[in-house]
Short mmCIF file of C-alpha atoms in Angstrom, two decimals:
data_model
loop_
_atom_site.label_atom_id
_atom_site.label_comp_id
_atom_site.label_asym_id
_atom_site.label_seq_id
_atom_site.Cartn_x
_atom_site.Cartn_y
_atom_site.Cartn_z
CA MET A 1 32.58 0.59 21.39
CA ASN A 2 30.31 -1.41 19.11
CA THR A 3 29.83 -0.33 15.56
CA PRO A 4 26.67 1.90 15.46
CA ILE A 5 23.51 0.39 13.87
CA VAL A 6 21.14 2.40 11.71
CA ALA A 7 17.79 0.62 11.60
CA ILE A 8 15.17 0.98 8.87
CA VAL A 9 11.54 0.54 10.10
CA GLY A 10 8.20 1.04 8.47
CA ARG A 11 4.99 -0.75 7.40
CA PRO A 12 5.05 -3.07 4.37
CA ASN A 13 5.42 -1.68 0.86
CA VAL A 14 6.88 1.63 1.76
CA GLY A 15 10.19 1.00 0.04
CA LYS A 16 12.36 -0.16 2.86
CA SER A 17 14.41 -2.64 0.87
CA THR A 18 14.92 -0.15 -1.90
CA LEU A 19 16.21 2.36 0.51
CA PHE A 20 18.46 -0.26 2.19
CA ASN A 21 19.97 -1.22 -1.19
CA ARG A 22 20.30 2.50 -2.12
CA LEU A 23 22.24 3.43 1.08
CA ALA A 24 24.33 0.21 0.84
CA GLY A 25 25.28 1.23 -2.79
CA LYS A 26 24.43 -2.27 -4.04
CA LYS A 27 21.85 -4.99 -3.95
CA VAL A 28 22.74 -6.90 -0.73
CA ALA A 29 21.15 -10.22 -1.58
CA VAL A 30 24.60 -11.78 -1.86
CA ILE A 31 25.37 -14.99 -3.93
CA ALA A 32 29.19 -15.55 -3.39
CA GLU A 33 31.17 -17.76 -5.84
CA GLU A 34 32.58 -19.87 -3.05
CA SER A 35 30.46 -22.56 -1.46
CA GLY A 36 29.01 -21.87 2.00
CA THR A 37 28.74 -18.15 1.86
CA THR A 38 25.52 -17.64 -0.24
CA ARG A 39 23.02 -15.76 1.75
CA ASP A 40 20.37 -13.02 1.88
CA ARG A 41 21.43 -10.40 4.44
CA ILE A 42 19.36 -7.99 6.47
CA THR A 43 22.44 -6.17 7.63
CA THR A 44 25.40 -4.73 5.82
CA PRO A 45 28.39 -2.40 6.74
CA VAL A 46 28.13 1.23 5.26
CA THR A 47 30.77 3.96 5.37
CA ILE A 48 29.73 7.55 4.73
CA GLU A 49 32.42 10.33 5.01
CA ASN A 50 34.60 8.07 7.20
CA LYS A 51 31.83 7.14 9.47
CA ARG A 52 31.16 3.41 9.48
CA PHE A 53 27.81 1.84 10.66
CA LEU A 54 25.84 -1.27 10.27
CA LEU A 55 22.65 -0.76 8.16
CA THR A 56 19.77 -3.08 9.18
CA ASP A 57 16.50 -3.67 7.39
CA THR A 58 14.22 -4.70 10.42
CA GLY A 59 11.59 -5.68 7.75
CA GLY A 60 13.50 -8.89 7.64
CA ILE A 61 11.92 -9.99 10.96
CA GLY A 62 8.74 -10.86 9.06
CA ILE A 63 6.11 -8.04 8.80
CA SER A 64 2.87 -9.78 7.74
CA VAL A 65 0.22 -8.36 5.52
CA ASN A 66 -2.45 -10.33 7.49
CA SER A 67 -4.45 -7.68 9.51
CA ASP A 68 -4.84 -10.15 12.41
CA VAL A 69 -1.07 -10.19 13.10
CA LEU A 70 0.14 -6.90 11.56
CA GLN A 71 -0.21 -4.90 14.79
CA SER A 72 1.90 -7.39 16.85
CA GLU A 73 4.54 -7.59 14.06
CA ILE A 74 4.63 -3.85 13.86
CA GLN A 75 5.24 -3.68 17.55
CA ALA A 76 8.00 -6.32 17.36
CA GLN A 77 9.65 -4.41 14.67
CA ALA A 78 9.66 -1.18 16.56
CA GLU A 79 11.00 -2.92 19.64
CA PHE A 80 13.66 -4.64 17.65
CA ALA A 81 14.88 -1.27 16.32
CA ILE A 82 14.75 0.40 19.78
CA ASP A 83 16.78 -2.48 21.21
CA ILE A 84 19.58 -2.26 18.67
CA ALA A 85 19.75 1.03 16.90
CA SER A 86 21.91 4.23 17.38
CA VAL A 87 19.60 5.92 14.71
CA ILE A 88 16.17 4.76 13.43
CA LEU A 89 15.02 5.49 9.86
CA PHE A 90 11.26 5.59 9.90
CA VAL A 91 10.02 5.13 6.28
CA THR A 92 6.59 6.09 5.03
CA ASP A 93 4.84 6.34 1.61
CA VAL A 94 4.35 10.10 0.85
CA ASN A 95 1.54 9.23 -1.72
CA GLU A 96 -0.56 7.48 0.83
CA GLY A 97 -0.24 9.99 3.59
CA PRO A 98 0.02 9.13 7.31
CA THR A 99 -1.81 5.92 7.88
CA PRO A 100 -3.13 4.49 11.11
CA VAL A 101 -0.22 2.00 11.07
CA ASP A 102 2.24 4.83 10.81
CA GLN A 103 0.55 6.52 13.67
CA ASP A 104 0.78 3.27 15.71
CA LEU A 105 4.39 2.81 14.86
CA THR A 106 5.16 6.53 15.83
CA ASN A 107 3.54 5.92 19.23
CA LEU A 108 5.92 2.92 19.90
CA LEU A 109 8.99 4.73 18.67
CA ARG A 110 8.34 7.72 21.04
CA LYS A 111 9.27 5.37 23.81
CA THR A 112 12.92 5.55 22.81
CA LYS A 113 15.54 8.37 23.10
CA THR A 114 17.25 7.03 19.95
CA PRO A 115 17.22 9.68 17.23
CA ILE A 116 14.50 9.16 14.62
CA ILE A 117 14.66 10.41 10.99
CA LEU A 118 11.26 10.54 9.42
CA ILE A 119 11.43 9.68 5.77
CA THR A 120 8.64 10.25 3.15
CA ASN A 121 9.63 7.94 0.34
CA LYS A 122 8.29 7.68 -3.29
CA ALA A 123 8.40 11.39 -3.73
CA ASP A 124 8.96 11.09 -7.40
CA THR A 125 7.27 14.25 -8.62
CA PRO A 126 7.30 18.00 -7.26
CA LYS A 127 3.49 17.32 -6.33
CA SER A 128 4.35 14.28 -4.21
CA GLU A 129 7.05 16.22 -2.41
CA LEU A 130 4.40 18.76 -1.25
CA LEU A 131 2.45 15.92 0.22
CA SER A 132 5.17 15.28 2.75
CA ASN A 133 3.94 18.24 4.85
CA GLU A 134 1.06 15.96 5.98
CA PHE A 135 3.52 13.97 7.98
CA TYR A 136 4.21 16.87 10.45
CA THR A 137 0.98 15.61 12.08
CA LEU A 138 2.93 12.53 13.39
CA GLY A 139 4.80 14.86 15.65
CA ILE A 140 8.32 13.36 15.36
CA GLY A 141 10.09 16.15 13.44
CA SER A 142 10.55 17.32 9.92
CA PRO A 143 10.22 14.63 7.24
CA ILE A 144 12.94 14.21 4.69
CA SER A 145 11.42 13.75 1.26
CA ILE A 146 13.14 11.18 -0.95
CA SER A 147 12.68 8.79 -3.86
CA ALA A 148 14.97 5.68 -3.09
CA TYR A 149 14.15 4.17 -6.36
CA HIS A 150 15.26 7.36 -8.40
CA ASN A 151 18.00 8.34 -5.92
CA HIS A 152 16.35 11.64 -5.12
CA GLY A 153 17.09 13.22 -1.72
CA ILE A 154 19.57 10.46 -0.70
CA ASN A 155 22.46 12.69 -0.25
CA ASP A 156 20.49 14.84 2.21
CA LEU A 157 19.43 11.77 4.05
CA LYS A 158 23.09 10.57 4.30
CA GLN A 159 24.09 13.91 5.78
CA SER A 160 21.37 13.65 8.34
CA ILE A 161 22.46 10.07 9.27
CA ILE A 162 26.16 10.94 9.76
CA GLU A 163 25.29 13.92 11.86
CA LEU A 164 23.46 11.63 14.36
CA ILE A 165 25.55 8.43 14.56
CA PRO A 166 28.31 8.50 17.21
CA GLN A 167 31.94 8.43 16.14
CA ASN A 168 33.00 4.84 16.45
CA GLN A 169 36.33 4.79 18.07
CA LEU A 170 38.24 2.04 19.97
CA ASN A 171 37.90 2.20 23.73
CA SER A 172 40.93 4.13 24.98
CA GLU A 173 41.49 1.60 27.76
CA LEU A 174 42.46 -1.03 25.26
CA ASP A 175 46.03 -1.43 24.04
CA LYS A 176 45.79 -1.22 20.27
CA SER A 177 48.25 -4.13 19.95
CA SER A 178 46.11 -6.42 21.99
CA ILE A 179 44.10 -9.34 20.48
CA SER A 180 40.24 -9.01 20.22
CA LEU A 181 38.67 -12.24 20.44
CA SER A 182 34.83 -12.73 20.13
CA ILE A 183 32.85 -15.90 21.03
CA ILE A 184 30.04 -16.27 18.51
CA GLY A 185 27.25 -18.83 18.59
CA ARG A 186 23.46 -19.51 18.78
CA PRO A 187 21.60 -19.22 22.04
CA ASN A 188 22.28 -22.07 24.47
CA VAL A 189 25.49 -23.46 22.84
CA GLY A 190 27.51 -22.43 25.92
CA LYS A 191 28.88 -19.09 25.27
CA SER A 192 28.36 -17.72 28.82
CA THR A 193 30.04 -20.87 30.31
CA LEU A 194 32.98 -20.64 27.94
CA VAL A 195 33.52 -16.91 28.66
CA ASN A 196 33.27 -17.54 32.44
CA THR A 197 35.82 -20.38 32.13
CA ILE A 198 38.18 -18.37 30.11
CA THR A 199 38.08 -15.37 32.36
CA GLN A 200 37.82 -17.02 35.79
CA GLU A 201 40.04 -20.09 35.69
CA SER A 202 43.61 -19.27 36.70
CA ARG A 203 43.77 -16.17 34.49
CA SER A 204 44.50 -12.59 35.43
CA ILE A 205 41.56 -10.15 34.75
CA VAL A 206 43.01 -6.84 33.89
CA SER A 207 39.68 -4.92 33.82
CA PRO A 208 36.02 -5.22 32.93
CA ILE A 209 35.31 -2.62 30.22
CA PRO A 210 31.59 -1.71 30.04
CA GLY A 211 30.13 -0.58 26.70
CA THR A 212 26.79 1.28 26.29
CA THR A 213 23.61 -0.06 27.88
CA ARG A 214 23.07 -2.07 24.62
CA ASP A 215 26.68 -3.33 24.46
CA ALA A 216 28.12 -6.50 25.65
CA ILE A 217 30.74 -6.43 28.49
CA ASP A 218 34.39 -6.77 27.28
CA THR A 219 36.98 -8.22 29.38
CA LEU A 220 40.67 -7.57 29.03
CA PHE A 221 42.79 -10.40 30.56
CA GLU A 222 46.43 -11.69 30.25
CA TYR A 223 47.24 -15.09 28.86
CA LYS A 224 51.01 -16.09 28.62
CA ASN A 225 52.03 -12.35 28.94
CA THR A 226 49.60 -11.37 26.07
CA SER A 227 46.64 -9.10 26.39
CA ILE A 228 43.39 -10.53 24.93
CA ASN A 229 40.17 -8.46 24.83
CA LEU A 230 37.33 -11.02 25.10
CA ILE A 231 34.14 -9.64 23.50
CA ASP A 232 31.22 -11.38 25.16
CA THR A 233 28.08 -11.71 22.96
CA ALA A 234 26.32 -14.09 25.51
CA GLY A 235 23.71 -11.46 26.08
CA ILE A 236 22.35 -11.47 22.61
CA ARG A 237 19.12 -13.38 23.72
CA ARG A 238 16.39 -11.17 25.04
CA ARG A 239 14.66 -12.00 28.36
CA GLY A 240 11.42 -14.00 28.43
CA LYS A 241 10.03 -15.89 25.37
CA VAL A 242 11.80 -16.10 22.06
CA GLU A 243 10.32 -13.07 20.27
CA PRO A 244 9.87 -12.53 16.55
CA GLY A 245 13.17 -11.80 14.95
CA ILE A 246 15.39 -13.37 17.67
CA GLU A 247 17.55 -15.13 15.05
CA GLN A 248 18.11 -11.96 13.14
CA PHE A 249 18.78 -10.14 16.35
CA SER A 250 21.39 -12.78 17.20
CA VAL A 251 23.09 -12.45 13.81
CA ILE A 252 23.23 -8.54 14.05
CA ARG A 253 24.91 -8.75 17.55
CA SER A 254 27.25 -11.43 16.04
CA GLU A 255 28.14 -9.07 13.24
CA GLN A 256 28.86 -6.29 15.54
CA ALA A 257 31.20 -8.47 17.50
CA ILE A 258 32.85 -9.66 14.30
CA GLU A 259 33.43 -6.01 13.26
CA ARG A 260 35.38 -5.31 16.44
CA SER A 261 37.32 -8.60 16.62
CA ASN A 262 40.44 -9.85 14.69
CA ILE A 263 39.76 -13.40 15.70
CA VAL A 264 36.40 -15.14 15.93
CA CYS A 265 35.65 -18.35 17.72
CA ILE A 266 32.57 -20.01 16.37
CA LEU A 267 30.91 -22.09 19.08
CA LEU A 268 28.91 -25.18 18.13
CA ASP A 269 26.82 -27.53 20.34
CA ALA A 270 27.80 -31.10 20.12
CA GLU A 271 24.27 -32.23 20.71
CA GLU A 272 22.69 -29.96 18.01
CA PRO A 273 22.97 -30.23 14.20
CA ILE A 274 25.02 -27.46 12.39
CA THR A 275 22.55 -24.78 11.15
CA ALA A 276 22.60 -22.18 8.35
CA GLN A 277 23.01 -19.53 11.11
CA ASP A 278 26.24 -21.15 12.10
CA THR A 279 27.73 -21.08 8.54
CA HIS A 280 26.16 -17.65 7.96
CA VAL A 281 28.05 -16.09 10.78
CA ALA A 282 31.24 -17.92 9.95
CA GLY A 283 30.80 -16.61 6.37
CA LEU A 284 30.66 -13.17 7.77
CA ALA A 285 33.97 -13.69 9.65
CA VAL A 286 35.61 -15.20 6.45
CA GLU A 287 34.46 -12.29 4.22
CA SER A 288 35.90 -9.85 6.81
CA PHE A 289 39.15 -11.63 6.73
CA LYS A 290 39.05 -12.43 10.43
CA GLY A 291 40.96 -15.35 12.04
CA VAL A 292 38.45 -18.20 12.58
CA ILE A 293 38.44 -21.02 15.22
CA ILE A 294 35.67 -23.57 15.34
CA ALA A 295 34.94 -25.02 18.76
CA VAL A 296 32.56 -27.83 19.35
CA ASN A 297 31.32 -27.57 23.01
CA LYS A 298 29.89 -30.30 25.18
CA SER A 299 32.33 -32.78 23.56
CA GLU A 300 32.42 -34.79 26.98
CA LEU A 301 29.12 -36.26 25.63
CA LEU A 302 30.70 -37.74 22.42
CA SER A 303 32.52 -41.02 21.78
CA ASP A 304 35.67 -40.98 19.68
CA GLU A 305 33.60 -42.34 16.71
CA GLU A 306 31.01 -39.52 17.12
CA LYS A 307 33.88 -36.91 17.28
CA GLU A 308 35.22 -38.28 13.94
CA GLU A 309 31.80 -38.08 12.33
CA LEU A 310 31.23 -34.51 13.53
CA THR A 311 34.66 -33.45 12.31
CA TYR A 312 33.54 -34.64 8.90
CA ALA A 313 30.34 -32.72 9.19
CA VAL A 314 32.08 -29.49 10.33
CA ASN A 315 34.50 -29.75 7.34
CA SER A 316 31.56 -30.21 4.99
CA HIS A 317 29.60 -27.36 6.25
CA PHE A 318 32.47 -24.94 6.62
CA GLY A 319 34.42 -25.86 3.48
CA PHE A 320 34.72 -22.33 2.63
CA ALA A 321 37.16 -21.83 5.55
CA PRO A 322 39.41 -24.89 5.21
CA TYR A 323 42.24 -23.33 7.20
CA ALA A 324 39.97 -22.90 10.36
CA PRO A 325 41.24 -25.22 13.14
CA ILE A 326 38.58 -27.52 14.85
CA PHE A 327 38.67 -28.15 18.58
CA PHE A 328 36.33 -30.44 20.76
CA ILE A 329 36.02 -28.72 24.16
CA SER A 330 34.00 -28.74 27.34
CA ALA A 331 33.41 -25.27 28.82
CA LYS A 332 31.69 -26.86 31.76
CA GLU A 333 34.65 -29.35 32.57
CA ASN A 334 37.36 -26.84 31.32
CA THR A 335 38.86 -29.03 28.80
CA GLY A 336 40.31 -27.92 25.55
CA ILE A 337 40.26 -24.22 26.56
CA GLU A 338 44.11 -23.96 26.60
CA ASP A 339 44.24 -25.39 23.11
CA ILE A 340 41.94 -22.59 21.82
CA LEU A 341 43.84 -19.77 23.52
CA ASP A 342 47.20 -21.18 22.40
CA THR A 343 45.90 -21.19 18.89
CA VAL A 344 44.54 -17.66 19.29
CA LEU A 345 48.22 -16.57 20.05
CA ILE A 346 49.46 -18.35 16.97
CA ILE A 347 46.86 -16.88 14.70
CA HIS A 348 47.49 -13.48 16.06
CA GLU A 349 51.25 -13.99 15.40
CA GLU A 350 50.56 -14.98 11.80
CA ARG A 351 48.23 -12.05 11.26
CA MET A 352 50.88 -9.66 12.40
CA ARG A 353 53.62 -11.18 10.26
CA ARG A 354 55.40 -9.20 7.43
CA ILE A 355 57.12 -10.92 4.61
CA GLU A 356 60.36 -9.66 3.11
CA PRO A 357 59.70 -8.11 -0.30
CA SER A 358 62.18 -10.20 -2.38
CA MET A 359 61.06 -13.38 -0.72
CA LEU A 360 57.40 -12.47 -1.55
CA SER A 361 58.13 -11.67 -5.26
CA ASN A 362 60.28 -14.79 -5.80
CA LEU A 363 57.56 -16.94 -4.22
CA VAL A 364 54.73 -15.43 -6.35
CA TRP A 365 56.65 -15.97 -9.59
CA ASP A 366 57.31 -19.60 -8.53
CA ILE A 367 53.64 -20.07 -7.74
CA VAL A 368 52.55 -18.52 -11.00
CA GLY A 369 55.00 -20.59 -12.97
CA SER A 370 53.76 -23.85 -11.49
CA HIS A 371 50.24 -23.59 -12.70
CA GLN A 372 48.39 -22.84 -15.94
CA ILE A 373 48.10 -19.12 -16.37
CA PRO A 374 44.51 -17.84 -16.77
CA HIS A 375 43.59 -16.67 -20.26
CA LYS A 376 40.62 -15.42 -22.38
CA GLY A 377 41.06 -15.92 -26.00
CA LYS A 378 44.63 -14.71 -26.87
CA ARG A 379 44.93 -12.53 -23.86
CA SER A 380 46.76 -14.09 -20.75
CA LEU A 381 47.04 -12.88 -17.28
CA VAL A 382 50.35 -10.94 -16.43
CA ILE A 383 51.09 -10.12 -12.75
CA ARG A 384 53.36 -7.18 -12.92
CA SER A 385 54.18 -6.89 -9.33
CA VAL A 386 53.23 -7.75 -5.73
CA ILE A 387 53.55 -6.05 -2.40
CA GLN A 388 52.36 -6.74 1.16
CA ASP A 389 50.05 -3.74 1.84
CA ASN A 390 49.11 -4.42 5.31
CA ILE A 391 48.94 -6.76 8.38
CA ASN A 392 46.03 -7.98 10.67
CA PRO A 393 45.00 -9.36 8.19
CA PRO A 394 48.02 -9.91 5.97
CA THR A 395 47.05 -8.13 2.80
CA PHE A 396 48.81 -8.46 -0.52
CA LYS A 397 48.25 -6.29 -3.66
CA PHE A 398 48.89 -7.72 -7.06
CA LYS A 399 49.20 -5.44 -9.98
CA VAL A 400 47.94 -7.15 -13.08
CA ASN A 401 47.22 -6.40 -16.76
CA ASP A 402 43.46 -7.40 -16.59
CA THR A 403 41.53 -8.08 -13.49
CA ASN A 404 38.86 -9.75 -15.46
CA LEU A 405 41.20 -12.62 -15.99
CA ILE A 406 41.26 -13.51 -12.28
CA HIS A 407 38.79 -16.32 -11.54
CA PHE A 408 37.98 -17.03 -7.77
CA SER A 409 39.51 -20.53 -8.16
CA TYR A 410 42.88 -19.09 -9.35
CA LYS A 411 42.91 -16.53 -6.58
CA ARG A 412 42.24 -19.39 -4.11
CA TYR A 413 45.13 -21.38 -5.64
CA ILE A 414 47.46 -18.50 -5.14
CA GLU A 415 46.25 -18.04 -1.52
CA ASN A 416 46.52 -21.68 -0.68
CA GLN A 417 50.18 -21.75 -2.03
CA MET A 418 51.17 -18.65 -0.20
CA ARG A 419 49.69 -19.96 3.09
CA LYS A 420 51.58 -23.18 2.60
CA GLU A 421 54.94 -21.74 1.72
CA LEU A 422 54.89 -18.79 4.19
CA ASP A 423 53.48 -20.84 7.00
CA PHE A 424 50.22 -19.02 7.37
CA GLN A 425 48.71 -22.20 8.74
CA TRP A 426 45.45 -20.81 10.20
CA THR A 427 45.23 -17.38 8.62
CA HIS A 428 42.93 -16.21 5.72
CA LEU A 429 44.96 -13.90 3.30
CA ASN A 430 43.35 -10.92 1.78
CA LEU A 431 44.59 -10.76 -1.91
CA ILE A 432 43.73 -7.70 -3.86
CA PHE A 433 44.15 -7.60 -7.71
CA TYR A 434 44.16 -4.30 -9.42
#
C-alpha cells in the first residue's frame, strides 16, 4: 500500500505554504550541505501519532494571479489533488469570506469521494473565528478555524487528519524479508519496457499485487531463489496532453515509491541530458538511506567513447551518491538487466548485514585515530561508544561529548572508511551522533 498523501489546495495567498511548514514542523525549503541535494520541495513526509503520510502543497503546480488563467490553474490544482490524495485540506482566508474562486474550487472538489477538510485560516482574533460560520454556505462540512502563522487550532486539525487517513501497512501478501525494488525515472525513459523485461523474460512471476485505484501495480517475482517486489511507477504520466504540474506529479509518485522501497533504480535516457528532476529524485533516495542503482537505458545507441563521456557526466551530477553503481543497459534488447538484478541481491545482502560489536568498536577507534579530530577552540570531539542500532539500512549510533563538533565532512569521512573496511561497497550507511 502506498504511503497516504494529504494534499493542500486553495486559491493564492490564503496561507497554504505557512500551513504546509507548520504541519511539517519546519520550513521545507531544504538546502543540504552536500552537493546535489539542494532543492525546494512541495512534498515532505509527516508522522502524527504513528501515522505517516506525505504532505503535499499543490500550490507548487503554479497558481497564477492573472485572472485570464486563474480558472484553468485552479481546475488543474483541484484535479491534481483529486488524482493523488487520500485527504484534501481545502484552505480559505476567514477574513475575506467565501469568494467566487472558493466556490468554484468547492464545485470541482465535490466530484471526488476523497475526504475534504475545510480550513478557515488567518483566524488570529476571536472576531475572525466567528467569521468562519460564513463558510458553511460552501456546503462541504464544518470549517476548522486555524491560524497557521500563530499555531492556533493546529492540534485540532492534526487530529482530524489522522482520523481520516488510512493506516499504512505493508501488504500482507508480501514476505517482510523480500526485497522491494522501485524503478524511478522521468516519463519516456523506458520504465515500462524495463519492468516488462524484468518480469517477463525467463523469470517466475509469483503474483501481481494490485494496490488501490491510484496505486501502481506491484509484482512479486523470484530471481535466483530470492523474492523481489518490483514497484512499477510507469503509470505516473496522465493520459492525454502533458498537463500543468506533470513534473511535480511525477516526483510525488516517485517519492511514494521510494518510501516503500529499500532499493531504488534511477533510470536515465542515454539520448537525453541529465535533469534536475533526475538528481532531485536520487537525492530523495539518498536522504532516505535507500540502496541506489543508476541505470542508463537505450545504451545500444552509444559508442564506447560516448559511454565514457556519459559516465563522467553521471558521476558529476550524482556526486552526492559516489557509492551508487552505474550500468549501461538496453531494456528493449534485454542487455545489462542481469547485472542490475545481481547488484540488487548484493546491495540487499549488505543492507541486512550486522557487524560484530568488538570489530565495530576497534574499527571506529582506528578510523578516529587516523584523522585529525574535530575541535572548536579548546574543545575536541570525543566518541564515547558506537553500536549498530539497526539494519536495512545499516544504522550506527555514536555517543559523543558534543554533537556540534560533527561537521558533515567528518561524518562523510567516517562513513567512507567504514564502507571500505566493512565491505559496504554499494550501501549508504546511516550514522547517528547523539
